[in-house]
mmCIF file with all atom_site columns, C-alpha atoms in Angstrom:
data_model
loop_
_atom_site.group_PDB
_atom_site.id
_atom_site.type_symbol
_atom_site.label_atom_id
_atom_site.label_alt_id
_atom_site.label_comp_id
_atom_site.label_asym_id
_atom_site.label_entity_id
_atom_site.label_seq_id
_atom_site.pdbx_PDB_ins_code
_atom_site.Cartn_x
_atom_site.Cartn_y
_atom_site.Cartn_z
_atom_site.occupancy
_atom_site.B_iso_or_equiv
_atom_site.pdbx_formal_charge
_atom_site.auth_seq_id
_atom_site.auth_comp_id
_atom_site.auth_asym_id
_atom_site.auth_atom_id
_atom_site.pdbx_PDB_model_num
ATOM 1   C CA . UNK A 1 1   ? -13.643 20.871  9.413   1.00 0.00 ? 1   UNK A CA 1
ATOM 2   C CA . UNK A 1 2   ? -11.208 20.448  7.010   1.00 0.00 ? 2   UNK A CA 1
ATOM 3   C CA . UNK A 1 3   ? -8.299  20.814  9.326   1.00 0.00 ? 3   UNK A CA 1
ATOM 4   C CA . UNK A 1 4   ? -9.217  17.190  10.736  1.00 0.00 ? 4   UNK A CA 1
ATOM 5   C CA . UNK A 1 5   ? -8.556  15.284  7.616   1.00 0.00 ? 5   UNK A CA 1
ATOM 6   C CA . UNK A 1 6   ? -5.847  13.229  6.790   1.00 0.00 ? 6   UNK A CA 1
ATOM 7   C CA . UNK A 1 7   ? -4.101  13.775  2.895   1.00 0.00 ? 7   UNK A CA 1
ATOM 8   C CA . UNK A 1 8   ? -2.594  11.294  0.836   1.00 0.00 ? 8   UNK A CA 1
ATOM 9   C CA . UNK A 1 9   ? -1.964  11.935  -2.865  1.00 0.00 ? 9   UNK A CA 1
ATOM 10  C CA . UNK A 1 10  ? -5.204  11.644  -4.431  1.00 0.00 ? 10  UNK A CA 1
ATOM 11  C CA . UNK A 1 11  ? -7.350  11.182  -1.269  1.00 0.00 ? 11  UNK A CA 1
ATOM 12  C CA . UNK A 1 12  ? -8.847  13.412  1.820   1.00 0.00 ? 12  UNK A CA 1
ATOM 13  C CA . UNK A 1 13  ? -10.318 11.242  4.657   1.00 0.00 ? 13  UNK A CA 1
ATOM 14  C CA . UNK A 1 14  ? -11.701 10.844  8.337   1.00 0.00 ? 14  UNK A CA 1
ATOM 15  C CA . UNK A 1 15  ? -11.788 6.977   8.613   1.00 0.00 ? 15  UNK A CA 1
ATOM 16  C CA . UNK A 1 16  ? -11.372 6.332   12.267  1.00 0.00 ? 16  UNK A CA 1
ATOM 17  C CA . UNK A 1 17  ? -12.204 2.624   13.713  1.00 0.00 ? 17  UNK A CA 1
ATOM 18  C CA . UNK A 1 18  ? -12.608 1.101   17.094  1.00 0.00 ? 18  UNK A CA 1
ATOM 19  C CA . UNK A 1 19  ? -10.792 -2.348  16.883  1.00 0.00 ? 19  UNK A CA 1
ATOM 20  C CA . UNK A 1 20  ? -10.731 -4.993  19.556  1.00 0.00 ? 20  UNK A CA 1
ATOM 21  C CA . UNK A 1 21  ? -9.234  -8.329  19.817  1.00 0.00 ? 21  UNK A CA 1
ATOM 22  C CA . UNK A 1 22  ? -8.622  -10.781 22.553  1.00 0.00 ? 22  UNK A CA 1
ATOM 23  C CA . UNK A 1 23  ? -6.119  -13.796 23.257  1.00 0.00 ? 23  UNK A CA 1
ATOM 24  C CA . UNK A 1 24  ? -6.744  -17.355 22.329  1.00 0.00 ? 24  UNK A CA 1
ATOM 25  C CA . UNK A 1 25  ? -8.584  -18.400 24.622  1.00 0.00 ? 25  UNK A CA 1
ATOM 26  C CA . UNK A 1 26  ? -9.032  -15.254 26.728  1.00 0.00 ? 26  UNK A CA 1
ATOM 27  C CA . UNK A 1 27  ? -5.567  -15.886 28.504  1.00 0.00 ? 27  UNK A CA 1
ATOM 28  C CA . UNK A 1 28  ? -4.507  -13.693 30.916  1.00 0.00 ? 28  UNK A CA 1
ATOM 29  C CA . UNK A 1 29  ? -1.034  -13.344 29.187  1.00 0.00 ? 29  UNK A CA 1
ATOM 30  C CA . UNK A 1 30  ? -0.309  -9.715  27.841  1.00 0.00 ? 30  UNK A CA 1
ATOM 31  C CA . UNK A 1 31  ? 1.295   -8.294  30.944  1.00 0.00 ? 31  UNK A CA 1
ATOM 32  C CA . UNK A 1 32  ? 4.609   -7.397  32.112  1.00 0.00 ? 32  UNK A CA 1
ATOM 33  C CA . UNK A 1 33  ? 7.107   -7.413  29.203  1.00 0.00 ? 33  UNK A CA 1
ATOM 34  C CA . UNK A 1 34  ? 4.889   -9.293  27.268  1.00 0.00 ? 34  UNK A CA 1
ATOM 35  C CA . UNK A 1 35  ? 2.210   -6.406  27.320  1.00 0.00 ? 35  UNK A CA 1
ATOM 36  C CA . UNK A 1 36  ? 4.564   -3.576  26.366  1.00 0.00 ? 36  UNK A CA 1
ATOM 37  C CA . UNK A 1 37  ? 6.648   -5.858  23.484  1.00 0.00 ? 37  UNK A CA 1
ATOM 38  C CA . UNK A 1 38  ? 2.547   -6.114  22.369  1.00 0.00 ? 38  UNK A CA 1
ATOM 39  C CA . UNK A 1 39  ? 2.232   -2.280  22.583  1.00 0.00 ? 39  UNK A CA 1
ATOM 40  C CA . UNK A 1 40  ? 5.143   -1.948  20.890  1.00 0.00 ? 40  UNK A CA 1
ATOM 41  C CA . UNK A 1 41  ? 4.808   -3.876  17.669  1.00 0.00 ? 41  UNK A CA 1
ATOM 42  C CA . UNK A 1 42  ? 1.429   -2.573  17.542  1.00 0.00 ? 42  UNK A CA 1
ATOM 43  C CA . UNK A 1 43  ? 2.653   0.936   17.354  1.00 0.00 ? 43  UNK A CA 1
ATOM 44  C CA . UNK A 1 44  ? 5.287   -0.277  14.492  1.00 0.00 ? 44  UNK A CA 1
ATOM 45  C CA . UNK A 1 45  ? 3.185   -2.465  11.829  1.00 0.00 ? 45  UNK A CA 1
ATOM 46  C CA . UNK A 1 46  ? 0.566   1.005   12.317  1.00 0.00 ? 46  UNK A CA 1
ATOM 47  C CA . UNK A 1 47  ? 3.560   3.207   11.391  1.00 0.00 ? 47  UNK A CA 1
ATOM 48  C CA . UNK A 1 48  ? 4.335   1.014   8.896   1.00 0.00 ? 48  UNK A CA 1
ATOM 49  C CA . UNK A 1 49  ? 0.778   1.128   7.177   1.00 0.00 ? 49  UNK A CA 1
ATOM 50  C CA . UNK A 1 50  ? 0.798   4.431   7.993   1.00 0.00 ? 50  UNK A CA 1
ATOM 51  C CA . UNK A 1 51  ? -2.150  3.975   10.528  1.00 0.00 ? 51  UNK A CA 1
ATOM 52  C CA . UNK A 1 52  ? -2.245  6.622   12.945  1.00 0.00 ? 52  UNK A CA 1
ATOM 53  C CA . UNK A 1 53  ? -3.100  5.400   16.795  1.00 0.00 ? 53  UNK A CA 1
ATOM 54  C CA . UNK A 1 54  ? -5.413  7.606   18.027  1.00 0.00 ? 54  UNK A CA 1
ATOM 55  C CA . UNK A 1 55  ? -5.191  6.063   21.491  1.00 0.00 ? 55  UNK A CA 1
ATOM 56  C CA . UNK A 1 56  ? -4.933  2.550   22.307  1.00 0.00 ? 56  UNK A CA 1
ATOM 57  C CA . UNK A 1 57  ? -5.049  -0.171  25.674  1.00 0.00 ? 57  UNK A CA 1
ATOM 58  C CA . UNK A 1 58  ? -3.039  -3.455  25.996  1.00 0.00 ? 58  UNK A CA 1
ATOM 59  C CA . UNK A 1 59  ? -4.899  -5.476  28.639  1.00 0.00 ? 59  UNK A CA 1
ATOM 60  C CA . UNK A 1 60  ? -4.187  -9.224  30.010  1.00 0.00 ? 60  UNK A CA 1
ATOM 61  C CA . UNK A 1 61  ? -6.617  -10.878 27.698  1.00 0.00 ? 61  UNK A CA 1
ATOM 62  C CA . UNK A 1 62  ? -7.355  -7.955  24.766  1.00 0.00 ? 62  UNK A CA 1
ATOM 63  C CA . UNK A 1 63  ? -6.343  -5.535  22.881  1.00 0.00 ? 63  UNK A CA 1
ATOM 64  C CA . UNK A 1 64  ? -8.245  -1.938  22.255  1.00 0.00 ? 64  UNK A CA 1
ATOM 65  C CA . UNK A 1 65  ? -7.112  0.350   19.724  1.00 0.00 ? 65  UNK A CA 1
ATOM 66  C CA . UNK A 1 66  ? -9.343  3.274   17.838  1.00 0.00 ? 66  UNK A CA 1
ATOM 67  C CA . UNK A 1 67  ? -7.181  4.068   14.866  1.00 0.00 ? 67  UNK A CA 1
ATOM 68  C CA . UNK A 1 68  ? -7.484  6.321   11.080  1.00 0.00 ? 68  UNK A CA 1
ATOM 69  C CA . UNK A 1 69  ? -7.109  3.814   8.355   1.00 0.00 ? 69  UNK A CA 1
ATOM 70  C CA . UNK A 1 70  ? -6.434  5.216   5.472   1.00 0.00 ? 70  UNK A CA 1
ATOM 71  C CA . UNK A 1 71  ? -9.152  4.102   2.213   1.00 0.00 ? 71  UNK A CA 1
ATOM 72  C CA . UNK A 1 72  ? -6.095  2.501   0.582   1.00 0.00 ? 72  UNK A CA 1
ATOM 73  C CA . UNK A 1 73  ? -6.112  -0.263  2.868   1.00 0.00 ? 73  UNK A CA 1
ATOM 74  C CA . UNK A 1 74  ? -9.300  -2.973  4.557   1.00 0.00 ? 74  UNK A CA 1
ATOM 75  C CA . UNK A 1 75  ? -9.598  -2.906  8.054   1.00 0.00 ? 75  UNK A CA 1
ATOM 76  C CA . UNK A 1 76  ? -9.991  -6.653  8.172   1.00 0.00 ? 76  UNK A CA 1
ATOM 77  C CA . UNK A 1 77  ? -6.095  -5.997  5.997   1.00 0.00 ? 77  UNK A CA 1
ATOM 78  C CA . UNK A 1 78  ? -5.087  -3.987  8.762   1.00 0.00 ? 78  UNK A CA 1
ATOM 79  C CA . UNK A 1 79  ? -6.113  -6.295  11.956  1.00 0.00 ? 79  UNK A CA 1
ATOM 80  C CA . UNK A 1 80  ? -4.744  -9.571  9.741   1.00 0.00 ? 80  UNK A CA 1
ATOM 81  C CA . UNK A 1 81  ? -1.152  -8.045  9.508   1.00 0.00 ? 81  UNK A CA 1
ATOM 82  C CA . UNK A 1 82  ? -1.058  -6.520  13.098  1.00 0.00 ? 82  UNK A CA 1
ATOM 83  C CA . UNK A 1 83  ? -2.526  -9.954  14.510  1.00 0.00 ? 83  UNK A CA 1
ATOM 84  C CA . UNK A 1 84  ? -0.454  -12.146 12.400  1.00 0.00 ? 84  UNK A CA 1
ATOM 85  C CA . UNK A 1 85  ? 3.031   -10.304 12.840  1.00 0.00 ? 85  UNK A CA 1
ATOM 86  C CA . UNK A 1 86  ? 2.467   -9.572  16.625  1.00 0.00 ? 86  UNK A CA 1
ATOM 87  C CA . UNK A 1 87  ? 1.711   -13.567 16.993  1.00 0.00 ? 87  UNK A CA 1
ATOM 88  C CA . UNK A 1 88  ? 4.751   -14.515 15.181  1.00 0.00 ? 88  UNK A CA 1
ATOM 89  C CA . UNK A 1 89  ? 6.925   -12.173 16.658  1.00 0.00 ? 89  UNK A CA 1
ATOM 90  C CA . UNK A 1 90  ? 6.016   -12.843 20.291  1.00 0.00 ? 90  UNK A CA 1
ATOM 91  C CA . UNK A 1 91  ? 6.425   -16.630 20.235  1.00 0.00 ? 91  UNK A CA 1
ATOM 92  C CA . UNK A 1 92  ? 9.673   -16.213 18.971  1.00 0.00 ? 92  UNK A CA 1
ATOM 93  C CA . UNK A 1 93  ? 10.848  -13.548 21.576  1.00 0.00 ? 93  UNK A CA 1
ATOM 94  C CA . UNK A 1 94  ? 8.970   -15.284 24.457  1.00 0.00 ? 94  UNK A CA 1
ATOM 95  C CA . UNK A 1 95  ? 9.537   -19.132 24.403  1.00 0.00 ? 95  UNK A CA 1
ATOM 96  C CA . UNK A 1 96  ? 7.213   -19.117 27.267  1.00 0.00 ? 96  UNK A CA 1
ATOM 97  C CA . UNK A 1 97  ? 4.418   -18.328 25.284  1.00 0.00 ? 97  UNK A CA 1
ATOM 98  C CA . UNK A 1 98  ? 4.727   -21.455 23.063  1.00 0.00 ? 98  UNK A CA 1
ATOM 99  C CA . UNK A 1 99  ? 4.381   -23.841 25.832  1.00 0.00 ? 99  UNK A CA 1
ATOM 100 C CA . UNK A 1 100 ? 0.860   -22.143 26.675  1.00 0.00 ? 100 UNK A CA 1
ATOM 101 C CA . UNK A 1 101 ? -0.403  -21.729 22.918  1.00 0.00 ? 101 UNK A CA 1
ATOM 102 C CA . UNK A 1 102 ? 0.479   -24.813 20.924  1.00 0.00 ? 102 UNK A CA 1
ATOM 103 C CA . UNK A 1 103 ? -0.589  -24.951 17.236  1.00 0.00 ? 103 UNK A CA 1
ATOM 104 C CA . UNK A 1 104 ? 0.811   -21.281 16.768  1.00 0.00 ? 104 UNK A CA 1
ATOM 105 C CA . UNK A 1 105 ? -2.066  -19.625 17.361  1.00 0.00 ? 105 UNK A CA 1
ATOM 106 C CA . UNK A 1 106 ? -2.013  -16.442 20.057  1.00 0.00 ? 106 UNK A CA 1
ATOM 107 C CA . UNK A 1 107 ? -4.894  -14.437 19.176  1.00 0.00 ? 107 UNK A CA 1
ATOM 108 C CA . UNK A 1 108 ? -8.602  -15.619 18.650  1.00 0.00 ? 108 UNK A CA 1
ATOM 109 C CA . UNK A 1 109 ? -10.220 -15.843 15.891  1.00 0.00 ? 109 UNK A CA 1
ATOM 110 C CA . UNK A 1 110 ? -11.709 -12.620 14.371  1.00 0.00 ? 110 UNK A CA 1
ATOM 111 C CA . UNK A 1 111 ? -12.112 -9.141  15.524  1.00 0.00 ? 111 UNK A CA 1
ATOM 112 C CA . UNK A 1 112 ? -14.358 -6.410  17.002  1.00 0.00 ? 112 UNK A CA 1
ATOM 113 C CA . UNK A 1 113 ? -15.168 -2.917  14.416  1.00 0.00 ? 113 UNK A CA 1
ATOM 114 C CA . UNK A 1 114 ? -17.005 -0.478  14.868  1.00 0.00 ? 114 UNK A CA 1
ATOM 115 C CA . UNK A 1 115 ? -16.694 2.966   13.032  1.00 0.00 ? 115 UNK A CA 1
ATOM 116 C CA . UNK A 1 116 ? -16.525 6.214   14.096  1.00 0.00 ? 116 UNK A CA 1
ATOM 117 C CA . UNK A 1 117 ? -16.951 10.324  12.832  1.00 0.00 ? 117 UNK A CA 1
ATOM 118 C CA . UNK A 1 118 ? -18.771 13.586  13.073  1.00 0.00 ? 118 UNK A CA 1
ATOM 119 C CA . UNK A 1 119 ? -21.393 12.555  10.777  1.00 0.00 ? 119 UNK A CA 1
ATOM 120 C CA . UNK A 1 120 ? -24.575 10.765  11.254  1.00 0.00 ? 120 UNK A CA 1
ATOM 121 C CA . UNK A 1 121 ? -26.422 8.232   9.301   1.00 0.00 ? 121 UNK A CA 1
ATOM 122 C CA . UNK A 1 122 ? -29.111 10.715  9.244   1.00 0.00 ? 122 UNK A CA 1
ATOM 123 C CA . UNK A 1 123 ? -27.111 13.373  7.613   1.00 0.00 ? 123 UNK A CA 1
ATOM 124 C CA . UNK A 1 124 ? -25.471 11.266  4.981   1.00 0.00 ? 124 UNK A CA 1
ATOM 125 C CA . UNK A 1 125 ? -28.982 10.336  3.759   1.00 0.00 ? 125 UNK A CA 1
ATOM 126 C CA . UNK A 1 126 ? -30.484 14.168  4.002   1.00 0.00 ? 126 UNK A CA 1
ATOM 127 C CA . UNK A 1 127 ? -27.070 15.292  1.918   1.00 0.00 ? 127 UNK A CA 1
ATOM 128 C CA . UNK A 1 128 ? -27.436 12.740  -0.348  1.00 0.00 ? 128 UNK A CA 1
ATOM 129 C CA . UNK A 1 129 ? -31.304 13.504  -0.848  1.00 0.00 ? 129 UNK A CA 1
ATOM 130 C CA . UNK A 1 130 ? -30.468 17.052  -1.252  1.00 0.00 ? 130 UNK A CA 1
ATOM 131 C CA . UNK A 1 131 ? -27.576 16.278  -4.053  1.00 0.00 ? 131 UNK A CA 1
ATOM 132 C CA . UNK A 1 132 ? -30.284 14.410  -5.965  1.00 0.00 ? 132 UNK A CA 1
ATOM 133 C CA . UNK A 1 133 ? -32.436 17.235  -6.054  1.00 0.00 ? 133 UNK A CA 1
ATOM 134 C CA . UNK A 1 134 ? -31.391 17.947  -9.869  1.00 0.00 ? 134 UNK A CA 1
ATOM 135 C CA . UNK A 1 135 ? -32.015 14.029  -11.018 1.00 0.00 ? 135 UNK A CA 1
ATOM 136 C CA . UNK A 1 136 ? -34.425 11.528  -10.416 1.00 0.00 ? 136 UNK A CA 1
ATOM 137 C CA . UNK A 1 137 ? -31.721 8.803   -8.265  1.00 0.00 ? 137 UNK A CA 1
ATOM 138 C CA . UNK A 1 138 ? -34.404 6.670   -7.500  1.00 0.00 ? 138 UNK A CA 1
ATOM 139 C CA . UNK A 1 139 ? -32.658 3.448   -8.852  1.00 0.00 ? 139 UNK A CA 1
ATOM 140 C CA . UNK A 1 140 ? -30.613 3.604   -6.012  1.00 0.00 ? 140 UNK A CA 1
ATOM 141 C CA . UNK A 1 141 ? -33.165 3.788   -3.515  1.00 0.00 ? 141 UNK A CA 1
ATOM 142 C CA . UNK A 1 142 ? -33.270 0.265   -1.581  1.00 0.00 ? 142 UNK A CA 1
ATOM 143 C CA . UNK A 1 143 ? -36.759 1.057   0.040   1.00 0.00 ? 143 UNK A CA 1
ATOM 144 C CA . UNK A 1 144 ? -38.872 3.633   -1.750  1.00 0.00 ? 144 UNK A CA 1
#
């Protein structure tokens, strides 16, 4: 339905993404004030990149968000600035979490993704047979 996707300029898209990312060491830390400053600089480097949240969860030890990324920018672009901002910015607004993360880092390595969207992998593959119903598009077959 076209009413679902998101316009840019030169590009129509339904890119949503599950993302999922925990604390160094799976400390308990991102509660209280901590947890919402979290929530909150979350919600501003996505505005920023013009990521919309779709709905998102700041636990003690993780972070869940399921977001639309526009095709302009990587996901792995997208996690890197929200991880590396949010770490910087909450070690300078909570001293306290300096003392329990030395070395600077906050967040653990890496990151959970999984896509999501209205179409299967099934129906990709059956529309893109069908389109190829005019030319032989064998070369692009992986397994004949």
């Amino acid at each position: 339905m076209m009413q679902y996707y998101r316009v840019t300029s030169h590009t129509r898209f339904d890119s949503k993404y599950h993302l999922i990312w925990i604390t160094k060491y799976r400390k308990r830390i991102l509660t209280g004030e901590i947890g919402l400053r979290t929530r909150d600089i979350i919600r501003q480097i996505c505005e920023r990149f013009g990521v919309d949240i779709i709905r998102g969860n700041v636990s003690p030890d993780h972070v869940h968000i399921f977001v639309s990324i526009s095709p302009h920018y990587s996901v792995s672009k997208i996690v890197q600035n929200i991880k590396g901002r949010s770490s910087r910015l909450l070690q300078q607004e909570f001293p306290q979490i300096r003392r329990e993360y030395w070395g600077r880092h906050f967040w653990g390595i890496g990151f959970f993704c999984v896509t999501s969207g209205n179409v299967t992998d099934e129906m990709i593959m059956q529309y893109i047979e069908e389109q190829g119903n005019q030319q032989d598009d064998e070369i692009f077959q992986v397994n004949p």
